[in-house]
Coordinates of C-alpha atoms and ligand atoms in Angstrom, one line a residue:
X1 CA 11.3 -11.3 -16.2
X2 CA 7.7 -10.0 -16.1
X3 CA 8.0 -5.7 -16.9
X4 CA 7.4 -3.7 -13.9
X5 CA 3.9 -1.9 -13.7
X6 CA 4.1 1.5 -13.3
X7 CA 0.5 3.8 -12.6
X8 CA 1.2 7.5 -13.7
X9 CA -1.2 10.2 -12.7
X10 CA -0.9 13.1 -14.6
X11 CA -3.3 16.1 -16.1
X12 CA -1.2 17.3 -19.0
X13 CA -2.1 14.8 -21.4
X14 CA 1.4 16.2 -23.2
X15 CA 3.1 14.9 -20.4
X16 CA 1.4 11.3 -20.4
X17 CA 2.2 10.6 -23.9
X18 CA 5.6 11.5 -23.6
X19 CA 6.7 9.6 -20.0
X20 CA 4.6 6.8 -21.4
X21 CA 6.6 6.5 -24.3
X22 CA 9.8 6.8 -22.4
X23 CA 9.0 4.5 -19.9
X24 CA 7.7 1.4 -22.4
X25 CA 10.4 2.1 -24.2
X26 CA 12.4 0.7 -21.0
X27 CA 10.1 -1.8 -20.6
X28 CA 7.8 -1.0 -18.2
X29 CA 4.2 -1.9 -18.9
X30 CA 2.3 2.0 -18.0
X31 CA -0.9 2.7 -16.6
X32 CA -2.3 6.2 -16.7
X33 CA -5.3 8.3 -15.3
X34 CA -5.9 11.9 -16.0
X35 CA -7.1 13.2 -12.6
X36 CA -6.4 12.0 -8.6
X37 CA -10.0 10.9 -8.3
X38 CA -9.3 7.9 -11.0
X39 CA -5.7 7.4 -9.5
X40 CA -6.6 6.9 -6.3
X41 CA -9.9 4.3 -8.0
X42 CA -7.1 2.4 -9.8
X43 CA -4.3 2.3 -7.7
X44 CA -6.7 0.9 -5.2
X45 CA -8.3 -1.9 -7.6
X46 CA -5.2 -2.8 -9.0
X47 CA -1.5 -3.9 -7.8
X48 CA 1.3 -1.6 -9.6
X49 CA 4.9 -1.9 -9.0
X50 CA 5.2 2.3 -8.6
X51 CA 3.2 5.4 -9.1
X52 CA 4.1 8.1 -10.5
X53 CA 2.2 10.9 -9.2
X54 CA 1.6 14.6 -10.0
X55 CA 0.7 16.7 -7.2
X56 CA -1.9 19.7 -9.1
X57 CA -4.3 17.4 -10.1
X58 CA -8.2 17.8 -11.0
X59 CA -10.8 15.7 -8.3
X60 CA -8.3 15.7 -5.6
X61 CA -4.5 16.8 -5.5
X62 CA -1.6 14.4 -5.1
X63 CA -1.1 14.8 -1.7
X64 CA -4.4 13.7 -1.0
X65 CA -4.4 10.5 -3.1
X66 CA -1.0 9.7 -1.4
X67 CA -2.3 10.3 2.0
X68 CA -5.6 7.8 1.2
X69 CA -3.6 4.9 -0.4
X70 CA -1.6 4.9 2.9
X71 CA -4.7 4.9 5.3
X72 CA -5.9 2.1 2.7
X73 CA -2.6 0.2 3.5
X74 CA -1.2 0.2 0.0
X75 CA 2.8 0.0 0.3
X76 CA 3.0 0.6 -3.0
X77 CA 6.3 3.4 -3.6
X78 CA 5.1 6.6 -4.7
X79 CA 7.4 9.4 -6.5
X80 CA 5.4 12.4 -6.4
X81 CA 6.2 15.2 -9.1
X82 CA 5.7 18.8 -8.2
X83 CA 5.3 22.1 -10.0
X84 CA 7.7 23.9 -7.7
X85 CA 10.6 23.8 -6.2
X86 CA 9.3 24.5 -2.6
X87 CA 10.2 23.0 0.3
X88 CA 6.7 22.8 1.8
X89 CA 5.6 20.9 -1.0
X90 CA 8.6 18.3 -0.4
X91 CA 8.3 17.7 3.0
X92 CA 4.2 18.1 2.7
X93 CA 4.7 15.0 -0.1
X94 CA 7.0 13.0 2.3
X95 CA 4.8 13.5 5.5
X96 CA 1.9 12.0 3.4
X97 CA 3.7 9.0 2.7
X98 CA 5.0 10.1 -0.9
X99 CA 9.1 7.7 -1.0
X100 CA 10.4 10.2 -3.2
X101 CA 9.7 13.7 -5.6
X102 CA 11.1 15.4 -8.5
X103 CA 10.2 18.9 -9.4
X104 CA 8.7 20.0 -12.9
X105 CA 10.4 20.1 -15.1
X106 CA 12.7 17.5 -15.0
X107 CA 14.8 15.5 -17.4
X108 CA 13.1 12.2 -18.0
X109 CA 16.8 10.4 -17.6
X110 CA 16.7 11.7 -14.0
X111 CA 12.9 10.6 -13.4
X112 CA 14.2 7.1 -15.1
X113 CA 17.2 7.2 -12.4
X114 CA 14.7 7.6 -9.6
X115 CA 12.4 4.9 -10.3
X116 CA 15.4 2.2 -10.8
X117 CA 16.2 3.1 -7.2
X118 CA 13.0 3.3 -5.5
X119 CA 12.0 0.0 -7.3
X120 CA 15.1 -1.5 -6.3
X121 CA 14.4 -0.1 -2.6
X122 CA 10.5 -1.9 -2.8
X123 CA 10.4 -4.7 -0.4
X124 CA 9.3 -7.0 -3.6
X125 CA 9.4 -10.5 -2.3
X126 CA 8.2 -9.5 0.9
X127 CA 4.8 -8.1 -0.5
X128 CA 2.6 -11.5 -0.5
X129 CA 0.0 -11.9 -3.0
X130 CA -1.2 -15.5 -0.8
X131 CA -0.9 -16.7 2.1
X132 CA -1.4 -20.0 3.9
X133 CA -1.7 -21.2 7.3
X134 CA -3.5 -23.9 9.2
X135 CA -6.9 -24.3 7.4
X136 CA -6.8 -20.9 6.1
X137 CA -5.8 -19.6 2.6
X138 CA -6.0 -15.8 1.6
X139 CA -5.8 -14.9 -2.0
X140 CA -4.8 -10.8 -1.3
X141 CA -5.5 -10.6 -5.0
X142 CA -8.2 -11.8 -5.7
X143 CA -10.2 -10.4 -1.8
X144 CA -11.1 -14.0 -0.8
X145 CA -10.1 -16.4 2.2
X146 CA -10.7 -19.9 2.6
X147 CA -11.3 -22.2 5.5
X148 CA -10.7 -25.7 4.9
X149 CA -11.6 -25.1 1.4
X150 CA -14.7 -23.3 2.1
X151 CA -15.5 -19.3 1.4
X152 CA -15.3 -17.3 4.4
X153 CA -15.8 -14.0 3.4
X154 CA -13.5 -10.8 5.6
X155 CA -14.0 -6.6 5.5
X156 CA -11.7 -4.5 3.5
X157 CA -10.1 -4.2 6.7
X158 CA -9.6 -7.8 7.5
X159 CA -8.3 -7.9 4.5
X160 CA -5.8 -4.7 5.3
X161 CA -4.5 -6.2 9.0
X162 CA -4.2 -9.8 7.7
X163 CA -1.6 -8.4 4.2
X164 CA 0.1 -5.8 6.7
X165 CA 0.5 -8.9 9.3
X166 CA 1.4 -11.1 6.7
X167 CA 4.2 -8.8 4.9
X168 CA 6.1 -8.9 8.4
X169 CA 5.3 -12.7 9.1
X170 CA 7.2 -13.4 11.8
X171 CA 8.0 -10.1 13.4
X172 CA 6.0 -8.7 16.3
X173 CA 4.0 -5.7 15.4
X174 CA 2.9 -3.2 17.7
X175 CA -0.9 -2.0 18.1
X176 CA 0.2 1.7 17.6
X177 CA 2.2 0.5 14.2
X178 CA -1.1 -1.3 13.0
X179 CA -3.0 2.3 14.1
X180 CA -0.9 4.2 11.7
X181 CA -0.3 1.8 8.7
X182 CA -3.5 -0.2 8.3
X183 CA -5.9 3.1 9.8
X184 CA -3.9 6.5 9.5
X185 CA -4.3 7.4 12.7
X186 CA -1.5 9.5 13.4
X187 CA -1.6 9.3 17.0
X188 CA -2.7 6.2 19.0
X189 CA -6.2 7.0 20.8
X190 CA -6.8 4.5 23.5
X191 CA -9.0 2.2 21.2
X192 CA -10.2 -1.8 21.2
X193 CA -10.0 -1.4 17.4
X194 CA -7.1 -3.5 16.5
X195 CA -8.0 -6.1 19.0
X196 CA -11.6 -6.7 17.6
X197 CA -10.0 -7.1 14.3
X198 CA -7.8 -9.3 15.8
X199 CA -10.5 -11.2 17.5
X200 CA -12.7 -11.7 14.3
X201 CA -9.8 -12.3 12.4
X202 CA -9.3 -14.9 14.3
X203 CA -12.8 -16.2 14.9
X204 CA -12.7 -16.7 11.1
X205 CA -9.3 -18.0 10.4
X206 CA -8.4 -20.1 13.1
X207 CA -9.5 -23.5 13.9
X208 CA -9.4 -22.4 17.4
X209 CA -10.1 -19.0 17.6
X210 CA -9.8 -19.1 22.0
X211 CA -6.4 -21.1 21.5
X212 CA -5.1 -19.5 18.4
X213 CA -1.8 -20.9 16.9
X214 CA -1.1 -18.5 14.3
X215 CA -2.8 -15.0 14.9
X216 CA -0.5 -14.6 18.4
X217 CA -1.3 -11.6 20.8
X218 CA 2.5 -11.1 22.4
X219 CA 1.4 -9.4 26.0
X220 CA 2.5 -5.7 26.0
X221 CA 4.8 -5.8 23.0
X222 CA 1.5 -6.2 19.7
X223 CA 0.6 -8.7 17.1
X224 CA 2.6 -11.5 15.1
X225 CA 1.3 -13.7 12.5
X226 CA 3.3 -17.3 13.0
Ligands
CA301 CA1 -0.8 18.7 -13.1

C-alpha cells in the first residue's frame, strides 16, 4: 500500500517538525509549507490525500486558502486547526468548505484519530486521475486530453467541469451544483456559463459535438457524463 500524502500548513516551525515526525512515524509521506500563500501554490500543483491546515497563517489565513481550493474544485479533505476554541471560527472553517477542525492545542493521538476517519470518509476510488471515453482520453494529472491520439489542449476550467463530471460518472448533476463546486458561486445567477463549458467541452471531446454521446444535457434536471 502506497503511504497516504498528507500537505500540512503551519507557521510555527516547532509545530512542523513535531506533527511531521508523528505523522511519518505512522507512515504517512508529509508535505509542509510555512505560510497560506505556498499552501494554497502546492495544494493546487500537487494531489495530496489530506491537508492539514492552520487557520493564523502569514500571506493569507486558513479560511481563505480553504475557501480557494474549493472554488478551484479540489475535493481534497481539509482538517483545519485553530487557535481558539470559538464557535465562529468552527462554523466559519466549515462554511468554507474545511471537513473537519481541532483546536490548539491538541493531543497529537487525537489529531491522528481524526485523520484515520476523514481519510477513511475520502471518496478514494471515486477521485479519477484518467479518464476515457469515445476518442477522448484525459490525464487529470498530468492537465492534457487527447483526441484520437492527438493533443487537444482545455482551460483550467475544462479541466475543473470535466474531473467534477467525471468523479460522479453516471449521476445527473445539476447546473446550480456545478455553480457552486467547480465556480464558488454561492448562489446561482441566471448565467450561460456552465453551458458554454459544456458546449466547448464538447466541441473538443466529442466526435460529434451536435450529437454528443457522452457529455449528455438531461432537459431541466443538469449535466451527466455517460
Ligand atoms: Ca499559526
Amino acid at each position: 500500500m502506497s503511504s497516504k500524502k498528507i500537505l500540512l500548513v503551519e507557521d510555527e516551525a516547532g509545530l512542523v517538525l513535531t506533527l511531521t515526525d508523528r505523522l511519518e512515524m505512522q507512515g504517512y509521506a508529509v508535505e509542509s509549507a510555512a505560510d497560506g500563500a505556498a499552501g494554497l501554490e502546492k495544494a493546487l500543483a500537487n494531489s495530496y490525500d489530506l491537508i492539514i491546515l492552520d487557520v493564523m497563517l502569514p500571506q493569507m489565513n486558513g479560511f481563505e486558502v480553504c475557501r480557494k481550493l474549493r472554488e478551484h474544485g479540489s475535493m481534497v479533505p481539509i482538517l483545519m486547526l485553530t487557535a481558539r476554541a470559538q464557535l465562529a471560527d468552527k462554523v466559519h472553517g466549515l462554511k468554507t468548505g474545511a471537513d473537519d477542525y481541532l483546536t490548539k492545542p491538541f493531543e497529537v493521538m487525537e489529531l491522528l484519530a481524526r485523520l484515520e476517519a476523514l481519510l477513511r470518509r475520502a471518496p478514494q476510488a471515486s477521485v479519477p486521475e484518467a479518464l476515457r471515453f469515445g476518442p477522448a482520453e484525459v490525464d487529470f494529472k498530468r492537465g492534457e486530453a487527447r483526441v484520437n491520439g492527438a493533443p487537444v489542449s482545455l482551460s483550467a476550467r475544462e479541466f475543473q467541469l470535466l474531473r467534477y463530471l467525471a468523479e460522479r460518472r453516471g449521476e445527473v448533476v445539476s447546473r446550480a451544483e456545478l455553480l457552486k463546486d467547480v465556480w464558488g458561486y454561492t448562489c446561482a445567477p441566471l448565467t450561460r456559463t456552465v453551458d458554454v463549458h459544456i458546449t466547448w467541452l464538447r466541441q473538443k471531446l466529442e466526435e460529434d459535438p451536435k450529437h454528443p454521446r457522452h457529455i449528455l444535457t438531461l432537459r431541466g434536471a443538469g449535466y451527466k457524463l455517460a
